[in-house]
Coordinates of C-alpha atoms in Angstrom, one line a residue:
Chain F
X1115 CA 2.3 7.3 6.9
X1116 CA 5.0 7.2 4.4
X1117 CA 8.6 7.2 5.5
X1118 CA 11.4 7.0 3.2
X1119 CA 14.8 6.3 4.7
X1120 CA 18.1 6.5 3.0
X1121 CA 16.6 5.3 -0.5
X1122 CA 19.2 5.2 -3.1
X1123 CA 18.7 3.8 -6.8
X1124 CA 21.6 3.4 -9.1
X1125 CA 21.0 2.6 -12.8
X1126 CA 23.8 0.7 -14.7
X1127 CA 24.5 1.9 -18.2
X1128 CA 27.2 -0.2 -19.7
X1129 CA 30.1 0.7 -17.5
X1130 CA 28.7 3.9 -16.2
X1131 CA 26.5 4.2 -13.2
X1132 CA 23.8 6.8 -12.8
X1133 CA 22.6 7.6 -9.5
X1134 CA 19.0 8.6 -9.9
X1135 CA 17.9 8.7 -6.2
X1136 CA 20.7 9.6 -3.8
X1137 CA 20.3 8.8 -0.3
X1138 CA 16.8 10.2 0.0
X1139 CA 14.9 10.5 3.3
X1140 CA 11.3 11.8 3.4
X1141 CA 8.2 11.8 5.6
X1142 CA 4.7 12.1 4.3
X1143 CA 1.9 12.5 6.8
X1144 CA -1.4 10.7 6.5
X1145 CA -4.1 12.6 4.4
X1146 CA -1.8 15.3 3.2
X1147 CA -1.2 16.2 -0.4
X1148 CA 2.6 16.3 -0.8
X1149 CA 4.2 17.7 -4.0
X1150 CA 7.4 16.8 -5.3
X1151 CA 9.0 19.3 -7.8
X1152 CA 11.9 18.9 -9.8
X1153 CA 13.2 19.4 -13.5
X1154 CA 13.2 16.4 -15.7
X1155 CA 16.0 14.1 -14.8
X1156 CA 15.8 15.1 -11.1
X1157 CA 14.7 11.5 -10.1
X1158 CA 11.1 12.3 -9.3
X1159 CA 9.7 9.8 -11.7
X1160 CA 12.1 7.1 -10.2
X1161 CA 11.2 8.0 -6.9
X1162 CA 7.5 7.3 -7.5
X1163 CA 8.3 4.0 -9.2
X1164 CA 10.3 2.8 -6.2
X1165 CA 7.3 3.7 -3.9
X1166 CA 5.4 1.0 -5.8
X1167 CA 8.4 -1.2 -6.4
X1168 CA 8.0 -1.0 -10.2
X1169 CA 11.8 -0.3 -9.6
X1170 CA 13.9 -2.3 -7.4
X1171 CA 15.9 0.0 -4.9
X1172 CA 19.7 -0.2 -4.7
X1173 CA 19.4 0.4 -0.9
X1174 CA 17.3 2.1 1.8
X1175 CA 13.7 1.6 3.0
X1176 CA 10.1 2.7 2.2
X1177 CA 7.8 2.2 5.0
X1178 CA 4.1 2.6 4.2
X1179 CA 1.9 2.4 7.3
X1180 CA 4.9 0.6 9.0
X1181 CA 5.4 -2.0 6.4
X1182 CA 8.8 -1.9 4.5
X1183 CA 7.4 -2.5 1.1
X1184 CA 11.2 -3.0 -0.1
X1185 CA 11.1 -6.4 1.6
X1186 CA 8.0 -7.9 0.1
X1187 CA 7.7 -10.5 -2.6
X1188 CA 5.3 -12.2 -4.7
X1189 CA 1.8 -12.3 -3.7
X1190 CA 2.4 -9.9 -0.7
X1191 CA 4.1 -7.3 -2.9
X1192 CA 1.0 -7.4 -5.3
X1193 CA -1.3 -7.0 -2.4
X1194 CA 0.6 -3.9 -1.2
X1195 CA 0.4 -2.5 -4.7
X1196 CA -3.4 -2.6 -4.5
X1197 CA -3.2 -0.2 -1.7
X1198 CA -1.2 2.2 -3.8
X1199 CA -3.1 3.8 -6.7
X1200 CA -1.4 5.6 -9.4
X1201 CA -2.2 7.9 -12.3
X1202 CA 0.0 8.6 -15.3
X1203 CA 0.9 11.5 -17.6
X1204 CA -0.5 9.4 -20.6
X1205 CA -3.2 7.8 -18.6
X1206 CA -2.3 4.2 -19.7
X1207 CA -5.8 3.1 -20.0
X1208 CA -6.4 -0.2 -21.8
X1209 CA -8.1 1.1 -25.1
X1210 CA -9.8 -2.3 -25.7
X1211 CA -12.1 -1.8 -22.6
X1212 CA -14.9 0.9 -21.9
X1213 CA -14.7 3.5 -19.2
X1214 CA -16.4 0.9 -16.8
X1215 CA -14.5 -2.1 -17.9
X1216 CA -11.3 0.0 -17.3
X1217 CA -12.3 0.9 -13.9
X1218 CA -13.4 -2.7 -13.1
X1219 CA -10.0 -3.8 -14.1
X1220 CA -8.0 -3.4 -10.8
X1221 CA -11.2 -4.9 -9.1
X1222 CA -10.7 -8.1 -11.4
X1223 CA -7.1 -8.2 -10.3
X1224 CA -8.2 -8.1 -6.6
X1225 CA -10.8 -10.7 -7.3
X1226 CA -13.8 -8.6 -6.3
X1227 CA -17.0 -10.7 -7.0
X1228 CA -18.9 -9.3 -9.9
X1229 CA -21.7 -7.9 -8.3
X1230 CA -19.6 -5.8 -5.8
X1231 CA -17.7 -4.8 -8.7
X1232 CA -20.4 -3.1 -10.7
X1233 CA -21.5 -1.4 -7.5
X1234 CA -18.1 0.0 -7.0
X1235 CA -17.6 1.2 -10.5
X1236 CA -20.8 3.0 -10.5
X1237 CA -19.7 4.9 -7.3
X1238 CA -16.4 5.8 -8.8
X1239 CA -18.0 6.9 -12.0
X1240 CA -20.2 9.2 -9.9
X1241 CA -17.2 10.4 -7.8
X1242 CA -15.0 11.3 -10.8
X1243 CA -18.0 13.0 -12.8
X1244 CA -18.1 10.4 -15.7
X1245 CA -21.9 9.6 -15.8
X1246 CA -23.1 9.0 -19.3
X1247 CA -19.6 7.8 -20.3
X1248 CA -19.8 4.3 -18.9
X1249 CA -19.9 2.7 -22.4
X1250 CA -17.3 4.8 -24.2
X1251 CA -13.9 3.7 -25.1
X1252 CA -10.8 5.6 -24.4
X1253 CA -10.6 6.8 -28.0
X1254 CA -13.9 8.6 -27.7
X1255 CA -13.0 10.5 -24.5
X1256 CA -11.0 13.7 -24.2
X1257 CA -7.8 14.0 -22.4
X1258 CA -9.4 15.3 -19.2
X1259 CA -12.0 12.5 -19.3
X1260 CA -9.3 9.8 -19.9
X1261 CA -7.6 11.1 -16.6
X1262 CA -10.8 11.0 -14.9
X1263 CA -11.0 7.2 -15.9
X1264 CA -7.4 7.0 -14.6
X1265 CA -8.1 8.5 -11.3
X1266 CA -11.3 6.2 -10.8
X1267 CA -9.3 3.3 -11.8
X1268 CA -6.6 4.1 -9.3
X1269 CA -9.1 4.7 -6.4
X1270 CA -11.0 1.4 -7.3
X1271 CA -9.3 -0.8 -4.4
X1272 CA -9.6 2.0 -1.9
X1273 CA -5.9 2.6 -1.7
X1274 CA -4.2 4.4 1.3
X1275 CA -1.9 6.4 -1.2
X1276 CA -2.5 7.9 -4.6
X1277 CA 0.7 8.5 -6.7
X1278 CA 0.2 11.0 -9.4
X1279 CA 3.3 11.0 -11.8
X1280 CA 2.9 14.3 -13.9
X1281 CA -1.0 13.6 -14.2
X1282 CA -1.8 17.0 -15.7
X1283 CA 1.2 17.5 -17.8
X1284 CA -0.4 16.4 -21.1
X1285 CA -3.4 18.4 -20.4
X1286 CA -4.5 22.1 -21.2
X1287 CA -4.6 24.6 -18.6
X1288 CA -8.3 24.7 -18.0
X1289 CA -8.5 20.8 -17.8
X1290 CA -5.5 20.7 -15.7
X1291 CA -7.4 23.0 -13.1
X1292 CA -10.4 20.8 -13.3
X1293 CA -8.3 17.6 -12.7
X1294 CA -6.6 19.2 -9.7
X1295 CA -9.8 20.4 -8.1
X1296 CA -10.9 16.7 -8.5
X1297 CA -7.7 15.8 -6.6
X1298 CA -8.4 18.2 -3.8
X1299 CA -12.1 17.0 -3.7
X1300 CA -10.9 13.4 -3.4
X1301 CA -8.4 14.2 -0.9
X1302 CA -11.0 15.8 1.4
X1303 CA -13.8 13.3 0.7
X1304 CA -11.6 10.1 1.2
X1305 CA -9.0 11.5 3.3
X1306 CA -6.4 9.8 0.9
X1307 CA -2.7 10.8 1.0
X1308 CA -1.7 12.1 -2.4
X1309 CA 1.8 12.3 -3.6
X1310 CA 2.1 14.6 -6.6
X1311 CA 5.0 14.7 -8.9
X1312 CA 5.2 17.6 -11.2
X1313 CA 7.6 20.0 -12.9
X1314 CA 4.9 22.7 -12.7
X1315 CA 4.9 25.0 -9.7
X1316 CA 1.3 25.8 -10.7
X1317 CA 0.2 22.4 -9.6
X1318 CA 2.1 22.5 -6.2
X1319 CA 0.5 26.0 -5.7
X1320 CA -2.9 25.1 -6.3
X1321 CA -3.3 21.8 -4.4
X1322 CA -0.3 20.7 -2.2
X1323 CA -0.1 21.1 1.6
X1324 CA 3.7 20.6 1.6
X1325 CA 6.3 20.4 -1.1
X1326 CA 9.9 18.9 -1.7
X1327 CA 12.2 20.3 -4.1
X1328 CA 14.2 17.6 -5.8
X1329 CA 17.6 18.1 -7.7
X1330 CA 20.0 15.2 -8.8
X1331 CA 18.3 12.6 -6.9
X1332 CA 18.2 14.5 -3.6
X1333 CA 15.7 16.6 -1.9
X1334 CA 17.3 20.1 -1.5
X1335 CA 14.5 21.9 0.3
X1336 CA 11.0 21.1 1.9
X1337 CA 8.4 22.4 3.8
X1338 CA 5.0 23.9 3.9
X1339 CA 4.2 25.2 0.4
X1340 CA 3.6 28.8 1.8
X1341 CA 7.0 28.9 3.6
X1342 CA 8.9 27.5 0.6
X1343 CA 7.1 30.0 -1.7
X1344 CA 7.7 33.1 0.5
X1345 CA 11.3 32.3 1.6
X1346 CA 13.0 29.9 -1.0
X1347 CA 16.7 29.3 -0.1
X1348 CA 17.9 27.1 -2.9
X1349 CA 18.7 28.6 -6.2
X1350 CA 16.3 25.9 -8.0
X1351 CA 13.7 26.7 -5.7
X1352 CA 13.9 30.4 -6.4
X1353 CA 13.8 29.6 -10.0
X1354 CA 10.6 27.6 -9.5
X1355 CA 9.1 30.3 -7.5
X1356 CA 9.9 32.8 -10.3
X1357 CA 7.8 30.8 -12.6
X1358 CA 4.9 31.9 -10.6
X1359 CA 5.5 35.4 -10.0
X1360 CA 8.5 37.7 -10.8
X1361 CA 9.0 40.3 -8.3
X1362 CA 7.7 43.6 -9.8
X1363 CA 10.8 45.5 -9.1
X1364 CA 13.0 43.1 -10.9
X1365 CA 11.2 43.9 -14.1
X1366 CA 13.0 46.4 -15.9
X1367 CA 10.0 48.6 -16.7
X1368 CA 9.3 49.4 -13.1
X1369 CA 12.1 52.0 -12.3
X1370 CA 10.5 53.9 -15.3
X1371 CA 7.1 53.4 -14.0
X1372 CA 8.1 54.7 -10.3
X1373 CA 10.1 57.7 -12.0
X1374 CA 6.8 58.8 -13.7
X1375 CA 4.8 58.7 -10.4
X1376 CA 4.1 62.0 -8.7
X1377 CA 6.4 62.5 -5.8
X1378 CA 4.1 62.5 -2.8
X1379 CA 3.1 60.2 0.3
X1380 CA 4.8 56.9 0.4
X1381 CA 5.4 54.0 -2.2
X1382 CA 5.2 50.7 -0.1
X1383 CA 5.9 47.3 -1.2
X1384 CA 3.3 44.8 0.5
X1385 CA 4.2 41.2 0.7
X1386 CA 1.2 38.9 1.0
X1387 CA 2.1 35.7 2.7
X1388 CA -1.1 33.7 2.7
X1389 CA -2.7 32.4 6.0
X1390 CA -5.0 35.1 7.2
X1391 CA -4.6 37.8 4.7
X1392 CA -7.6 39.7 4.5
X1393 CA -8.7 40.0 0.9
X1394 CA -10.3 43.3 1.2
X1395 CA -7.4 44.9 2.9
X1396 CA -7.1 47.8 0.7
X1397 CA -10.5 49.0 0.6
X1398 CA -10.4 48.4 4.4
X1399 CA -7.5 50.7 4.7
X1400 CA -9.0 53.3 2.7
X1401 CA -12.2 53.2 4.6
X1402 CA -10.4 53.5 7.8
X1403 CA -8.0 56.4 7.1
X1404 CA -8.2 59.5 5.1
X1405 CA -5.6 58.4 2.6
X1406 CA -5.7 57.6 -1.1
X1407 CA -4.2 54.4 -2.3
X1408 CA -2.8 54.0 -5.7
X1409 CA -2.0 50.5 -6.9
X1410 CA 1.2 50.8 -9.0
X1411 CA 2.2 47.2 -9.7
X1412 CA 0.8 43.8 -8.5
X1413 CA 1.9 40.2 -8.8
X1414 CA -0.5 37.8 -6.7
X1415 CA -1.3 34.2 -6.6
X1416 CA -3.7 32.1 -4.9
X1417 CA -2.4 29.1 -3.1
X1418 CA -4.3 26.4 -1.0
X1419 CA -3.5 28.3 2.2
X1420 CA -4.1 31.8 1.1
X1421 CA -3.1 34.7 -1.0
X1422 CA 0.6 35.1 -2.0
X1423 CA 2.4 37.9 -3.9
X1424 CA 3.4 41.4 -4.0
X1425 CA 1.4 44.6 -4.2
X1426 CA 3.1 48.0 -4.7
X1427 CA 1.0 50.8 -3.6
X1428 CA 1.5 54.7 -3.4
X1429 CA -0.4 56.1 -0.4
X1430 CA -1.1 59.7 -0.2
X1431 CA -2.4 61.9 2.5
X1432 CA -1.5 63.3 5.7
X1433 CA 1.9 62.0 7.2
X1434 CA 0.4 60.7 10.4
X1435 CA -2.5 59.2 8.7
X1436 CA -0.1 57.2 6.3
X1437 CA 1.9 56.0 9.2
X1438 CA -1.4 54.8 10.9
X1439 CA -2.5 53.0 7.6
X1440 CA 1.0 51.4 7.3
X1441 CA 0.7 49.9 10.9
X1442 CA -2.7 48.6 10.1
X1443 CA -1.4 46.8 7.3
X1444 CA 1.5 45.4 9.1
X1445 CA -1.0 44.1 11.9
X1446 CA -2.8 42.1 9.1
X1447 CA 0.3 40.1 9.0
X1448 CA 1.6 41.4 5.6
X1449 CA 5.1 42.4 5.2
X1450 CA 5.5 46.3 4.6
X1451 CA 8.6 47.9 2.9
X1452 CA 8.9 51.4 2.0
X1453 CA 10.4 51.9 -1.4
X1454 CA 10.0 55.6 -1.5
X1455 CA 9.3 58.2 1.1
X1456 CA 8.1 61.6 -0.1
X1457 CA 6.3 62.6 3.1
Chain M
X1355 CA -5.7 -23.5 -76.2
X1356 CA -9.6 -23.2 -75.8
X1357 CA -11.6 -23.1 -72.7
X1358 CA -14.4 -25.6 -73.5
X1359 CA -15.0 -26.8 -70.1
X1360 CA -15.2 -30.3 -71.3
X1361 CA -12.5 -31.5 -68.9
X1362 CA -14.1 -30.0 -65.8
X1363 CA -15.3 -32.5 -63.4
X1364 CA -17.5 -30.6 -60.9
X1365 CA -17.8 -33.2 -58.1
X1366 CA -14.0 -33.4 -58.2
X1367 CA -13.7 -29.6 -58.1
X1368 CA -16.1 -29.4 -55.0
X1369 CA -14.3 -32.1 -53.2
X1370 CA -10.9 -30.4 -53.9
X1371 CA -12.1 -27.2 -52.7
X1372 CA -13.5 -28.8 -49.5
X1373 CA -10.1 -30.3 -49.0
X1374 CA -8.4 -26.9 -49.4
X1375 CA -10.7 -25.5 -47.0
X1376 CA -10.3 -28.4 -44.6
X1377 CA -6.6 -28.0 -44.5
X1378 CA -6.5 -24.4 -44.3
X1379 CA -9.0 -23.9 -41.6
X1380 CA -7.3 -26.5 -39.3
X1381 CA -3.8 -25.3 -39.9
X1382 CA -5.0 -21.7 -39.3
X1383 CA -6.5 -22.7 -36.0
X1384 CA -3.3 -24.7 -34.9
X1385 CA -1.0 -21.7 -36.1
X1386 CA -3.1 -19.2 -34.3
X1387 CA -2.6 -21.0 -30.9
X1388 CA 0.9 -22.1 -31.5
X1389 CA 1.9 -18.6 -33.2
X1390 CA 0.5 -16.8 -29.9
X1391 CA 2.5 -19.3 -27.6
X1392 CA 5.8 -18.6 -29.5
X1393 CA 5.2 -14.9 -30.0
X1394 CA 4.3 -14.5 -26.2
X1395 CA 7.4 -16.5 -25.3
X1396 CA 9.7 -14.3 -27.5
X1397 CA 8.1 -11.2 -26.3
X1398 CA 8.2 -12.2 -22.5
X1399 CA 11.6 -13.4 -22.4
X1400 CA 13.1 -10.7 -24.5
X1401 CA 15.3 -7.9 -22.8
X1402 CA 13.3 -6.0 -20.5
X1403 CA 10.3 -8.6 -20.6
X1404 CA 8.3 -9.9 -17.8
X1405 CA 10.4 -13.3 -17.9
X1406 CA 13.6 -11.9 -19.2
X1407 CA 15.7 -14.9 -20.1
X1408 CA 18.5 -14.8 -22.6
X1409 CA 18.7 -18.6 -22.9
X1410 CA 15.0 -19.2 -23.5
X1411 CA 14.7 -16.3 -25.8
X1412 CA 17.8 -17.6 -27.8
X1413 CA 16.2 -21.0 -28.3
X1414 CA 13.0 -20.0 -29.3
X1415 CA 14.3 -17.4 -31.8
X1416 CA 16.5 -20.0 -33.3
X1417 CA 13.7 -22.3 -33.7
X1418 CA 11.7 -19.6 -35.2
X1419 CA 14.3 -18.5 -37.5
X1420 CA 15.4 -22.0 -38.7
X1421 CA 12.0 -23.1 -39.6
X1422 CA 11.1 -19.7 -41.4
X1423 CA 14.3 -20.2 -43.3
X1424 CA 13.5 -23.8 -44.8
X1425 CA 11.5 -23.3 -48.1
X1426 CA 8.0 -25.0 -47.7
X1427 CA 8.3 -27.6 -50.3
X1428 CA 11.7 -28.9 -48.7
X1429 CA 9.9 -28.6 -45.2
X1430 CA 7.2 -31.2 -46.4
X1431 CA 9.8 -33.6 -47.6
X1432 CA 12.0 -33.1 -44.4
X1433 CA 8.9 -33.9 -42.2
X1434 CA 7.9 -37.1 -44.2
X1435 CA 9.1 -39.4 -41.3
X1436 CA 7.4 -37.2 -38.6
X1437 CA 4.2 -37.0 -40.6
X1438 CA 4.1 -40.8 -41.2
X1439 CA 4.9 -41.4 -37.4
X1440 CA 2.1 -39.0 -36.3
X1441 CA -0.7 -39.5 -39.1
X1442 CA 0.4 -42.9 -40.3
X1443 CA 0.5 -42.1 -44.1
X1444 CA 2.0 -39.4 -46.0
X1445 CA -1.0 -38.8 -48.6
X1446 CA -4.2 -36.8 -48.3
X1447 CA -5.1 -33.7 -46.5
X1448 CA -4.3 -34.8 -43.0
X1449 CA -0.9 -35.6 -44.0
X1450 CA -0.3 -32.0 -45.0
X1451 CA -1.2 -30.5 -41.6
X1452 CA 2.1 -31.0 -39.7
X1453 CA 4.0 -29.4 -42.4
X1454 CA 1.5 -26.5 -42.9
X1455 CA 1.5 -25.9 -39.0
X1456 CA 5.2 -26.2 -38.5
X1457 CA 6.0 -24.2 -41.6
X1458 CA 3.5 -21.1 -40.7
X1459 CA 3.5 -21.0 -36.9
X1460 CA 7.0 -19.5 -36.7
X1461 CA 6.1 -16.9 -39.3
X1462 CA 3.0 -16.1 -37.4
X1463 CA 5.0 -16.2 -34.0
X1464 CA 7.0 -13.1 -35.2
X1465 CA 3.9 -11.3 -36.2
X1466 CA 2.7 -11.8 -32.9
X1467 CA 5.9 -10.6 -31.2
X1468 CA 5.7 -7.5 -33.4
X1469 CA 2.0 -6.9 -32.4
X1470 CA 2.9 -7.2 -28.6
X1471 CA 5.8 -4.9 -28.9
X1472 CA 3.2 -2.3 -30.3
X1473 CA 1.5 -2.4 -26.8
X1474 CA 2.0 0.7 -24.8
X1475 CA 4.7 -0.2 -22.2
X1476 CA 2.9 2.2 -19.8
X1477 CA -0.3 0.1 -19.9
X1478 CA 1.6 -2.9 -18.8
X1479 CA 3.3 -1.0 -16.2
X1480 CA -0.1 0.3 -15.0
X1481 CA -1.4 -3.3 -14.6
X1482 CA 1.8 -4.1 -12.6
X1483 CA 1.2 -1.1 -10.4
X1484 CA -2.2 -2.4 -9.8
X1485 CA -0.8 -5.7 -8.6
X1486 CA -1.6 -7.8 -11.5
X1487 CA 0.0 -11.3 -11.9
X1488 CA 1.9 -12.1 -15.3
X1489 CA -0.9 -14.5 -16.2
X1490 CA -3.3 -11.6 -15.7
X1491 CA -1.2 -9.2 -17.6
X1492 CA -1.1 -11.8 -20.5
X1493 CA -5.0 -12.5 -20.6
X1494 CA -6.3 -9.3 -19.8
X1495 CA -3.7 -6.9 -21.2
X1496 CA -1.3 -8.3 -23.9
X1497 CA -3.8 -10.3 -25.8
X1498 CA -7.0 -8.2 -25.7
X1499 CA -4.8 -5.1 -26.3
X1500 CA -3.1 -6.7 -29.5
X1501 CA -6.1 -8.6 -30.7
X1502 CA -6.7 -6.4 -33.9
X1503 CA -3.0 -6.9 -34.8
X1504 CA -3.2 -10.6 -34.0
X1505 CA -6.3 -11.0 -36.2
X1506 CA -4.7 -9.1 -39.4
X1507 CA -1.4 -11.2 -38.6
X1508 CA -3.4 -14.5 -38.8
X1509 CA -5.3 -13.1 -41.9
X1510 CA -1.9 -12.8 -43.8
X1511 CA -0.7 -16.1 -42.4
X1512 CA -3.8 -17.7 -43.7
X1513 CA -3.4 -16.5 -47.2
X1514 CA 0.1 -17.7 -47.2
X1515 CA -1.2 -21.1 -45.9
X1516 CA -3.6 -21.2 -48.9
X1517 CA -0.6 -21.1 -51.0
X1518 CA 1.2 -23.8 -49.1
X1519 CA -1.8 -26.0 -49.4
X1520 CA -1.6 -25.8 -53.2
X1521 CA 2.2 -26.7 -53.0
X1522 CA 1.3 -29.5 -50.5
X1523 CA -1.2 -30.7 -53.1
X1524 CA 1.3 -31.1 -55.7
X1525 CA 3.2 -34.0 -53.7
X1526 CA -0.1 -35.8 -52.8
X1527 CA -2.2 -33.9 -50.3
X1528 CA -5.1 -33.1 -52.4
X1529 CA -7.0 -29.7 -52.6
X1530 CA -7.3 -27.4 -55.3
X1531 CA -3.7 -27.3 -55.9
X1532 CA -3.5 -30.8 -56.6
X1533 CA -6.5 -30.7 -59.0
X1534 CA -5.1 -27.9 -60.8
X1535 CA -1.8 -29.8 -61.3
X1536 CA -2.8 -33.3 -61.9
X1537 CA -6.2 -32.8 -63.7
X1538 CA -5.3 -29.6 -65.2
X1539 CA -1.7 -28.8 -65.9
X1540 CA -0.5 -32.5 -66.5
X1541 CA -3.3 -33.2 -69.0
X1542 CA -3.1 -29.8 -70.7
X1543 CA -6.6 -29.2 -69.6
X1544 CA -6.3 -25.4 -69.1
X1545 CA -9.9 -25.1 -68.2
X1546 CA -9.3 -27.0 -65.1
X1547 CA -6.4 -24.8 -64.4
X1548 CA -8.3 -21.7 -65.2
X1549 CA -11.4 -22.5 -62.9
X1550 CA -9.0 -23.7 -60.1
X1551 CA -7.0 -20.5 -60.1
X1552 CA -10.2 -18.5 -59.9
X1553 CA -11.3 -20.5 -56.9
X1554 CA -8.1 -20.2 -55.2
X1555 CA -8.3 -16.4 -55.6
X1556 CA -11.8 -16.2 -54.5
X1557 CA -10.8 -18.2 -51.4
X1558 CA -8.1 -15.6 -50.7
X1559 CA -10.5 -12.6 -51.0
X1560 CA -12.9 -14.4 -48.6
X1561 CA -10.2 -14.9 -46.0
X1562 CA -9.0 -11.1 -46.6
X1563 CA -12.4 -10.0 -46.3
X1564 CA -13.4 -11.9 -43.1
X1565 CA -10.1 -11.2 -41.5
X1566 CA -10.2 -7.3 -42.2
X1567 CA -13.9 -7.2 -41.0
X1568 CA -13.0 -8.9 -37.8
X1569 CA -9.8 -6.8 -37.2
X1570 CA -11.8 -3.6 -37.7
X1571 CA -14.7 -4.7 -35.5
X1572 CA -12.3 -5.3 -32.6
X1573 CA -10.1 -2.1 -33.0
X1574 CA -11.5 0.5 -30.6
X1575 CA -8.6 2.8 -31.1

């Protein structure tokens, strides 16, 4: 769908040259939600702006459905831009226009006749959940509502791709979640490819299928979100994953907690890796085997493709029963590690 | 000095008021259009603008700076040949118009430029990202988004223009300024000077009021 090949962007600042995007290659599949995460200055925003040619690349290619958009000029470029919707951190709405007029703006640019325009605007208002706010000006809307207008506007011309540049970074956590849910919803309903630029791991975790980690203009690590999360290779990726869940053992208090636990049975570390993890695993185990399970510490998070995290439990009971329980858990595709064995 | 109103010629006063309105309104309309053109040109050709062009920017900026620097009373005199060529006379309200417009348009052009610079760059970028042409950006983003500032700018400019008409009046253009100077000051008829001043002040208030009202109506922020 989107193929980026050896893309480089160099900014000249006086005599100095700053490489914002450095020989970057990337493939994004049709219909997926692809996340690009990095700290500020990593070059993520420049990358998005290169995708819709708000910036001219220094070298390299960007193929969208086989068309190299770096080669387009004038009218053809403008036409191509209509097929790429974009939403922004600060919404960038026209304050002189109402909700419906803002959403109609890209349709006016695409010269859609007035009747059709009104129909499309109403569809979009329903899609993003803004009914009743048609005549409101941006100044009368909350941040979340403004971003909904931004999303409706970006979708007006039925683009193939939606670029989201830190679209939730100016919103509070609850509104962020609502907007993220809306993006997933749109992705499912319309099958549109979404590229999400963010510095928040939470956003990636909640909505992305695949993720690329960006540092110094390069992609240092990429893959399915669950793989990158459970097995981060680069230092920077590990730091991002830590944002979400610090392994309990790493926290100072844990050894103290462990020392205070009665020496009996086994202390296990269960590593959940999404996919087919049974959510009622623990109660399952305690029903099937005559063992007591005591949860000592947990750090869990929900991703788009399942539960992810670490659970530390003490399993007490007969030695053979504990072993059977252990095997049962292993078969549920959960990694098990014995921290302390007092059987 | 007494104000006994014996010198007052109401008919002349009304005619003078009409002339002042005439000069002000026509020049305000022309300055609004010309100033927006100049302001857009300054804004678009500036560094990082959509038509970035150093040479055109330099030429327009120089023109604006030179005409803003010339004192108005000198400008009228300098423009006598041009006015004569254009209007066929150098007397009367029409003859004042070229000087009024050329004197005020550069000033307003700068105000327009400032108003355009106030627009959030992100909004212009969003329009570009939607595939908008520059002309679409001018008419559907730049002008509507800066309209309240454009209106308050033209309000300030129109008040300066009312002052200019009085100056132009003193050298033959007519209007309240001329009436106050010739029928009032030169004949020591201070009642005429007084009433003229009151009327000028009222006209200024009226323009300010209307300008503020429209600007407020347009401002949806």
